[in-house]
XYZ file of C-alpha atoms in Angstrom:
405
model
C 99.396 136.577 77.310
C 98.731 137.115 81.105
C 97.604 140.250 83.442
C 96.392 141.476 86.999
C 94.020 143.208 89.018
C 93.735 145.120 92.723
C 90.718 144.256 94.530
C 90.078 144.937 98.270
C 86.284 142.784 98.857
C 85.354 139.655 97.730
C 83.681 138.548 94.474
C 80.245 136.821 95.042
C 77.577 139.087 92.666
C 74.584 139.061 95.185
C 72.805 141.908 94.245
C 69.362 141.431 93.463
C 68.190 144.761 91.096
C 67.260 144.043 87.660
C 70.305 146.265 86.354
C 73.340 144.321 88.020
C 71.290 141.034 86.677
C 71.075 142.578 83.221
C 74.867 143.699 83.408
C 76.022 140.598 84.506
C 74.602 139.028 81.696
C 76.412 141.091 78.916
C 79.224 140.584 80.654
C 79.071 136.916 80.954
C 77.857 136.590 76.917
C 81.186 139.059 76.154
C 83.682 136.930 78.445
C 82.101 134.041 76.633
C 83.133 135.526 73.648
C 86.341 136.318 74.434
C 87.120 133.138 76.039
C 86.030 130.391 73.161
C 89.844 129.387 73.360
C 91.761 128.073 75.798
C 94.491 130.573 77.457
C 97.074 127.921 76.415
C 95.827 128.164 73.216
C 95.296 132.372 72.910
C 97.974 134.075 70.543
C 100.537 135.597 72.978
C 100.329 133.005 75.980
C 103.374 132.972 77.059
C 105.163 136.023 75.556
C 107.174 136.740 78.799
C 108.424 133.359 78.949
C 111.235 132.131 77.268
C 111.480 129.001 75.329
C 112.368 126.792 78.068
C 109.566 128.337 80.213
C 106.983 128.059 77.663
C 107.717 123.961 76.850
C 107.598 123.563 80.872
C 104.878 125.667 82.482
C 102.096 126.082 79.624
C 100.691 122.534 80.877
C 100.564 124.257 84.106
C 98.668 127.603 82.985
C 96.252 124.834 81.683
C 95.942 123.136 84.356
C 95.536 126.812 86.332
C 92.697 127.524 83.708
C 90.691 124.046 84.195
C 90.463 124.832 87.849
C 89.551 128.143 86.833
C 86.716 126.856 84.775
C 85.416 124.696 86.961
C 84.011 127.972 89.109
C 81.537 130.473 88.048
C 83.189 133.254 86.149
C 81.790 135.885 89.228
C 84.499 134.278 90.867
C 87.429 134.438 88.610
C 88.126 137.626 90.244
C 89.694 136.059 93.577
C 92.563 134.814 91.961
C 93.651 137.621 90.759
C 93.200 139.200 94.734
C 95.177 135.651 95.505
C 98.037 136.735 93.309
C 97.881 140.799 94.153
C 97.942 139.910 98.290
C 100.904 137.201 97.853
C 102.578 139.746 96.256
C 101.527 143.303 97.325
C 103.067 143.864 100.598
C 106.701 143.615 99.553
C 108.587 146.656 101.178
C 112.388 146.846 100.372
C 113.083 148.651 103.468
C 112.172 145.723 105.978
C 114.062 142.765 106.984
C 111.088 140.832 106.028
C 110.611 142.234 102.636
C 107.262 140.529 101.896
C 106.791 139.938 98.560
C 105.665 136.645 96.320
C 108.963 134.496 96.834
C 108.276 132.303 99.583
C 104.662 131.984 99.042
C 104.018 133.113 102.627
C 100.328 133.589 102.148
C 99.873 129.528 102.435
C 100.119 129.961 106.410
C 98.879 131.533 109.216
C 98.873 134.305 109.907
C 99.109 135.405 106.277
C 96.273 133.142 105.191
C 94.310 134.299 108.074
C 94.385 137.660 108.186
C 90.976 139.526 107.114
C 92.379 141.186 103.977
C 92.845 137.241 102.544
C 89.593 135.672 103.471
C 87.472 133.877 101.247
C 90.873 132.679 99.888
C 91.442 129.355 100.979
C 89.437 127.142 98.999
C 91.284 128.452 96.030
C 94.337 128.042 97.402
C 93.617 124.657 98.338
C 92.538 123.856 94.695
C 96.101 125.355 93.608
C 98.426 123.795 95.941
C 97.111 120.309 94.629
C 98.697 121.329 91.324
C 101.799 120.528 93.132
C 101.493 116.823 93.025
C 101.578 116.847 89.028
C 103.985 119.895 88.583
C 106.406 119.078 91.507
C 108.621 121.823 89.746
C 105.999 124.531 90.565
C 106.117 125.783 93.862
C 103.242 127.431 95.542
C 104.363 131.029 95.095
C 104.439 130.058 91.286
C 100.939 128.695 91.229
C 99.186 132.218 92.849
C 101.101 134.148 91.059
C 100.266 132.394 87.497
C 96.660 132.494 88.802
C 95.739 136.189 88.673
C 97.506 136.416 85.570
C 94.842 133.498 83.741
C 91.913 135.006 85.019
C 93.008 138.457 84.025
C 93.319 136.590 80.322
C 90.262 134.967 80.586
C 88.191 138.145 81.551
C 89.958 140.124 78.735
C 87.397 140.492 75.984
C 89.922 142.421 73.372
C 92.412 139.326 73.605
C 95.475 141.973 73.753
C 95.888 141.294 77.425
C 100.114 140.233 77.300
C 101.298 139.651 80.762
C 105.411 139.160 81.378
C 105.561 136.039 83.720
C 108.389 134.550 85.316
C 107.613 130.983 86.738
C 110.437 129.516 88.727
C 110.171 130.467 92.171
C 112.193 127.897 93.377
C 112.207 128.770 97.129
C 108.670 127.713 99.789
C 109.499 129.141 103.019
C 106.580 126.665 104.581
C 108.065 123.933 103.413
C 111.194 124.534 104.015
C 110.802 125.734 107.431
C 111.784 128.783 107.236
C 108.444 130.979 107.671
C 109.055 131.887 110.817
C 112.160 133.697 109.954
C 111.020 135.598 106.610
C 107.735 135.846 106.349
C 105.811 139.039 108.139
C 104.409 137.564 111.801
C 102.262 140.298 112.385
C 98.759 140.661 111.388
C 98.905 144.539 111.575
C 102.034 144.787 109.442
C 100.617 142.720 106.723
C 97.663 145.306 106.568
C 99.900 148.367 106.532
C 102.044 147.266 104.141
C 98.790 146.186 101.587
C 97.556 149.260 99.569
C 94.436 149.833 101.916
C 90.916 150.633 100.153
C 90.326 153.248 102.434
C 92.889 156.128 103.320
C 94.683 156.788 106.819
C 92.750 158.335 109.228
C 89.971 157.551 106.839
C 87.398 159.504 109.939
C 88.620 162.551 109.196
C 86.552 163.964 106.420
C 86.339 165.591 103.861
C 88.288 163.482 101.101
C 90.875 166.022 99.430
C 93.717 165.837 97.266
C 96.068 164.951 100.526
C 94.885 161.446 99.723
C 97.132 161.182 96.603
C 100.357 161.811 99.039
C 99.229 158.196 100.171
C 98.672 156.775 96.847
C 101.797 158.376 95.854
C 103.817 156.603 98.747
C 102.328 152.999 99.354
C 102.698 152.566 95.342
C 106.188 154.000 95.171
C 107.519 151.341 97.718
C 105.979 148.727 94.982
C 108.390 150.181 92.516
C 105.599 151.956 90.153
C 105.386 155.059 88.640
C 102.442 156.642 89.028
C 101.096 155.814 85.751
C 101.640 152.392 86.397
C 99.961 152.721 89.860
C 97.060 154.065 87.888
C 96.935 151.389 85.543
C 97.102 148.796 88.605
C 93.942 150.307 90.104
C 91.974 149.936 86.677
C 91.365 145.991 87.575
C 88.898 147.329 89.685
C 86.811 146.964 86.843
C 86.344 143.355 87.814
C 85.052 142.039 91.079
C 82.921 142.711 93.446
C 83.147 143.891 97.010
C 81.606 141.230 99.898
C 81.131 142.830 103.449
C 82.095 140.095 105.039
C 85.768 140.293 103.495
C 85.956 144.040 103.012
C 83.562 145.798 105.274
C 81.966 147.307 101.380
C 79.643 146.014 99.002
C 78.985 146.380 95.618
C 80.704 146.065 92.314
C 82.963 148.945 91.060
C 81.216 148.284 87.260
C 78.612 147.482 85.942
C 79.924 144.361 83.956
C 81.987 143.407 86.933
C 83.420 139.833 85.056
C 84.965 141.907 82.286
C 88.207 143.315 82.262
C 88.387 146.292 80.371
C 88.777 150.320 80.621
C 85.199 150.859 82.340
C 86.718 152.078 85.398
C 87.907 154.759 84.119
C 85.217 155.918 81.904
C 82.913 155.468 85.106
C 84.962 158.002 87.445
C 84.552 160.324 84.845
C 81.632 160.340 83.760
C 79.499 160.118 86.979
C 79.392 162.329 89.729
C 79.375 159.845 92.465
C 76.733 160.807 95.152
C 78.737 161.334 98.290
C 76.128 159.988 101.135
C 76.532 161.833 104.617
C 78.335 164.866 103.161
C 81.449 163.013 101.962
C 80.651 159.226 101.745
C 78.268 156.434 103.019
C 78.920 155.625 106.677
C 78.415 152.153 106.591
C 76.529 150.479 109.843
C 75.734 147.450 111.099
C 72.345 147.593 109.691
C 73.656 146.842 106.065
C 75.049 143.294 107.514
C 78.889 143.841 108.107
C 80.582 143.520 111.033
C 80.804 145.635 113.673
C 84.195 146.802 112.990
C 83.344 148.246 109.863
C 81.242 151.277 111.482
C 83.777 153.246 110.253
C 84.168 152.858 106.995
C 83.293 155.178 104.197
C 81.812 154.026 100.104
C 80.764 156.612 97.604
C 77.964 154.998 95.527
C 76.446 156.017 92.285
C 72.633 155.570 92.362
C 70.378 154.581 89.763
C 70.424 151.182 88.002
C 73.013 149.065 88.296
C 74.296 150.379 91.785
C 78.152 150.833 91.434
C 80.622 152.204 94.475
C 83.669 153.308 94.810
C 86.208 152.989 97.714
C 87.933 156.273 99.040
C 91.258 155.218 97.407
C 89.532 155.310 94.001
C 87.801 158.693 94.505
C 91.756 160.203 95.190
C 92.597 159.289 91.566
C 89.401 161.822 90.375
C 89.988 164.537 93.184
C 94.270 164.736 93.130
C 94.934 166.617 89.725
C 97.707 164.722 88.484
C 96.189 161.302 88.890
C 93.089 162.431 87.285
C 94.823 163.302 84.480
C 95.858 159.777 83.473
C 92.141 158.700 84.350
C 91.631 160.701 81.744
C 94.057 159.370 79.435
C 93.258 155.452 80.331
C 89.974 155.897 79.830
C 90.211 157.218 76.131
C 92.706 154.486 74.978
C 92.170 151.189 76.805
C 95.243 149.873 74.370
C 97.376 152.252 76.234
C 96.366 151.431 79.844
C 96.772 147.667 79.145
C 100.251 148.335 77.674
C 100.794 150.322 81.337
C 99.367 147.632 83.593
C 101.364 144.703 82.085
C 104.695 146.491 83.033
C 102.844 147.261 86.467
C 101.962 143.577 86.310
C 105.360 142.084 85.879
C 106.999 144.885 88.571
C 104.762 143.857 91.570
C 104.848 140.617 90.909
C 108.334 140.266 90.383
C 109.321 142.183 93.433
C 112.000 140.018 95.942
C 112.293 137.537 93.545
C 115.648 136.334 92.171
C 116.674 136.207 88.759
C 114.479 134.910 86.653
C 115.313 130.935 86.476
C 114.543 128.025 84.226
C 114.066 125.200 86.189
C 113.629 122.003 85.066
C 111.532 118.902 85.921
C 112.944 116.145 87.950
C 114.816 113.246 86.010
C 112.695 110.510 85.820
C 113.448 107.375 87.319
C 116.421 104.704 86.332
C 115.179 102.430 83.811
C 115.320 98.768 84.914
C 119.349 97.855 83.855
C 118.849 95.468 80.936
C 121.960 92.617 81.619
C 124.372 92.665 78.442
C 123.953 90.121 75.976
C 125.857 87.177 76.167
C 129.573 87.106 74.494
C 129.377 85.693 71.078
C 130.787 82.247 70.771
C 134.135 81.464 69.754
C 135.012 81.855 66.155
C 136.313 78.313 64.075
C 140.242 77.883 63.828
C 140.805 79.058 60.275
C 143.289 76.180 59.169
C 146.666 77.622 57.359
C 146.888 78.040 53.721
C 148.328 75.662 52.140
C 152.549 75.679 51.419
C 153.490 77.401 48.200
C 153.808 74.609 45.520
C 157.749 73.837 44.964
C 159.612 75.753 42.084
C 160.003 73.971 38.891
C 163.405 71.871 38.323
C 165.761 73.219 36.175
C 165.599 72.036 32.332
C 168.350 69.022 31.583
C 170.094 69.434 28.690
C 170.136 67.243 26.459
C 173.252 64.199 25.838
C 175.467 65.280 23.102
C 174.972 63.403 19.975
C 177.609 60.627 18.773
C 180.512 61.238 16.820
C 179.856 60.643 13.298
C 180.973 57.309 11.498
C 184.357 57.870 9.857
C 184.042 58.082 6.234
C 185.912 55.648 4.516
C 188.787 56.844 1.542
């Protein structure tokens, strides 16, 4: 029982209208409901694992869910944009395939780049994990992440992620980041599913959009109902502008993970500002840089947006018609995005392996007991008695007196 989610922003809900306060409320009381047990203790935890797996790593999904805890839920979300960026930009066409093996994202300029800020507290929280579950190696630990928080935002407890722990290989540690893990800044955002499409200046959206979709999730390995599925964890999280360049939350219960998505690009017509999308300035507190950038919005209370990549899966046809389909069986879609789930996150990693824990350490030697002492002589039996003398016979008797005539 694991599962993931895409998400381009950050996860901070700052709005201040009475609806997103309202929504966030049901959607804190359902996530409460959902999550009165433990992940470790949820039926299905663990379902991808086999036995060996489950005995070793379920104290460290634990663990992963204490830390978890310890945050407000609005920020559950970031782990499972931790495990989707460690993983994400895996291309099997470059010498540096990318990928989660490695766990690359633990150093610069990975860790740095925009697409992973707001990250690193979270990773720091992770990586000292490490110290009680030497066996677990960083790539292991933000993968497993996404996957809890998925679990613990899943209200229907059917959520079953596959999960592979044993990621035996840290290319920071062992030196070898330098070699195999992607250098350049612009790479690593080409080779991440953007939120926004190329030349995203050249308006208006149209169905060419879904060539791009089509591509960046084929080199993930997905068909394109699982690439649908993927996007439905948009349902959680929220956008920050200083991550993202957009604001806002995709839903209007933005902590729960369920079909909403889907349900919402149907069902409203998604105000396009400035003809074809919200030109976002510098006036609404982002960065300079993201003058650019383009959010549909849906007005009206709560305020929800969507990102240009979302609004491709209403206006291309084909994708559209397994929005449709998601968002009348959320059973279906969740069935969908685990597979999706276990292919990106999977991706460049070996076999899966079953590693186990170091041996612990040689008992003190215990020095042998001393050697018994010697045993008593046992003195010889004693000689057989002798054999009885033969019988004398006895002296004939005398002759008898003559008789006289």
């Amino acid at each position: 029982k694991l599962q993931f989610l895409y998400l381009i922003g950050g996860i901070s809900l700052t709005h201040n209208n009475f609806g997103v306060r309202m929504a966030r409320a049901a959607g804190l009381l359902a996530v409460a409901a959902a999550a009165m047990l433990p992940v470790s203790c949820r039926a299905g935890v663990g379902d991808g694992m086999s036995a060996c797996h489950r005995e070793l790593w379920m104290p460290v999904v634990g663990e992963i869910e204490r830390v978890l805890r310890s945050l407000p839920p609005n920020d559950w979300p970031a782990a499972v944009r931790l495990s989707w960026h460690a993983a994400a930009h895996f291309d099997p066409r470059a010498a540096r395939a990318g990928g989660s093996e490695g766990g690359c994202l633990q150093h610069p300029p990975e860790s740095s780049v925009p697409e992973n800020a707001g990250l690193g507290e979270l990773r720091r929280r992770l990586g000292e994990l490490q110290g009680r579950f030497p066996f677990a190696s960083v790539a292991d630990l933000y993968t497993l992440a996404g996957a809890v928080a998925l679990e613990m935002m899943d209200p229907s407890g059917a959520l079953a992620l596959p999960t592979c722990p044993g990621r035996r290989v840290d290319f920071v540690a062992s030196g070898e980041h330098l070699a195999k893990c992607i250098q350049d800044p612009a790479e690593l955002a080409r080779r991440l599913p953007q939120a926004r499409r190329p030349a995203q200046d050249q308006l208006p959206l149209t169905s060419t959009c879904g060539v791009y979709f089509r591509e960046k999730f084929g080199e993930l390995g997905l068909t394109m109902e699982e690439a649908v599925a993927i996007m439905g964890a948009h349902t959680v999280g929220h956008a920050h502008p200083q991550i993202s360049c957009h604001n806002g939350p995709w839903t209007a219960n933005p902590i729960v993970f369920d079909n909403t998505y889907y349900r919402d690009l149907i069902e409203f017509p998604w105000e396009d500002h400035a003809s074809q999308g919200r030109t976002v300035t510098d006036t609404e507190g982002r960065p300079p840089h993201c003058s650019l950038q383009f959010e549909w919005v849906r007005e009206g209370l709560p305020v929800t947006m969507m990102l240009p990549i979302d609004l491709c899966l209403r206006i291309d046809p084909a994708l559209f018609a397994i929005v449709q389909q998601f968002a009348a069986d959320a059973a279906l879609w969740r069935r969908v995005f685990a597979v999706a789930w276990g292919k990106v996150m999977g991706n460049g990693v070996p076999a899966c392996v079953c590693p186990t824990p170091p041996p612990p350490p040689p008992a003190t030697p215990v020095p042998p007991p001393p050697p018994p002492p010697p045993a008593a002589p046992v003195p010889p039996p004693p000689p057989p008695p002798p054999p009885p003398a033969a019988p004398v016979p006895p002296p004939p008797p005398p002759p008898a007196a003559p008789v006289p005539p």
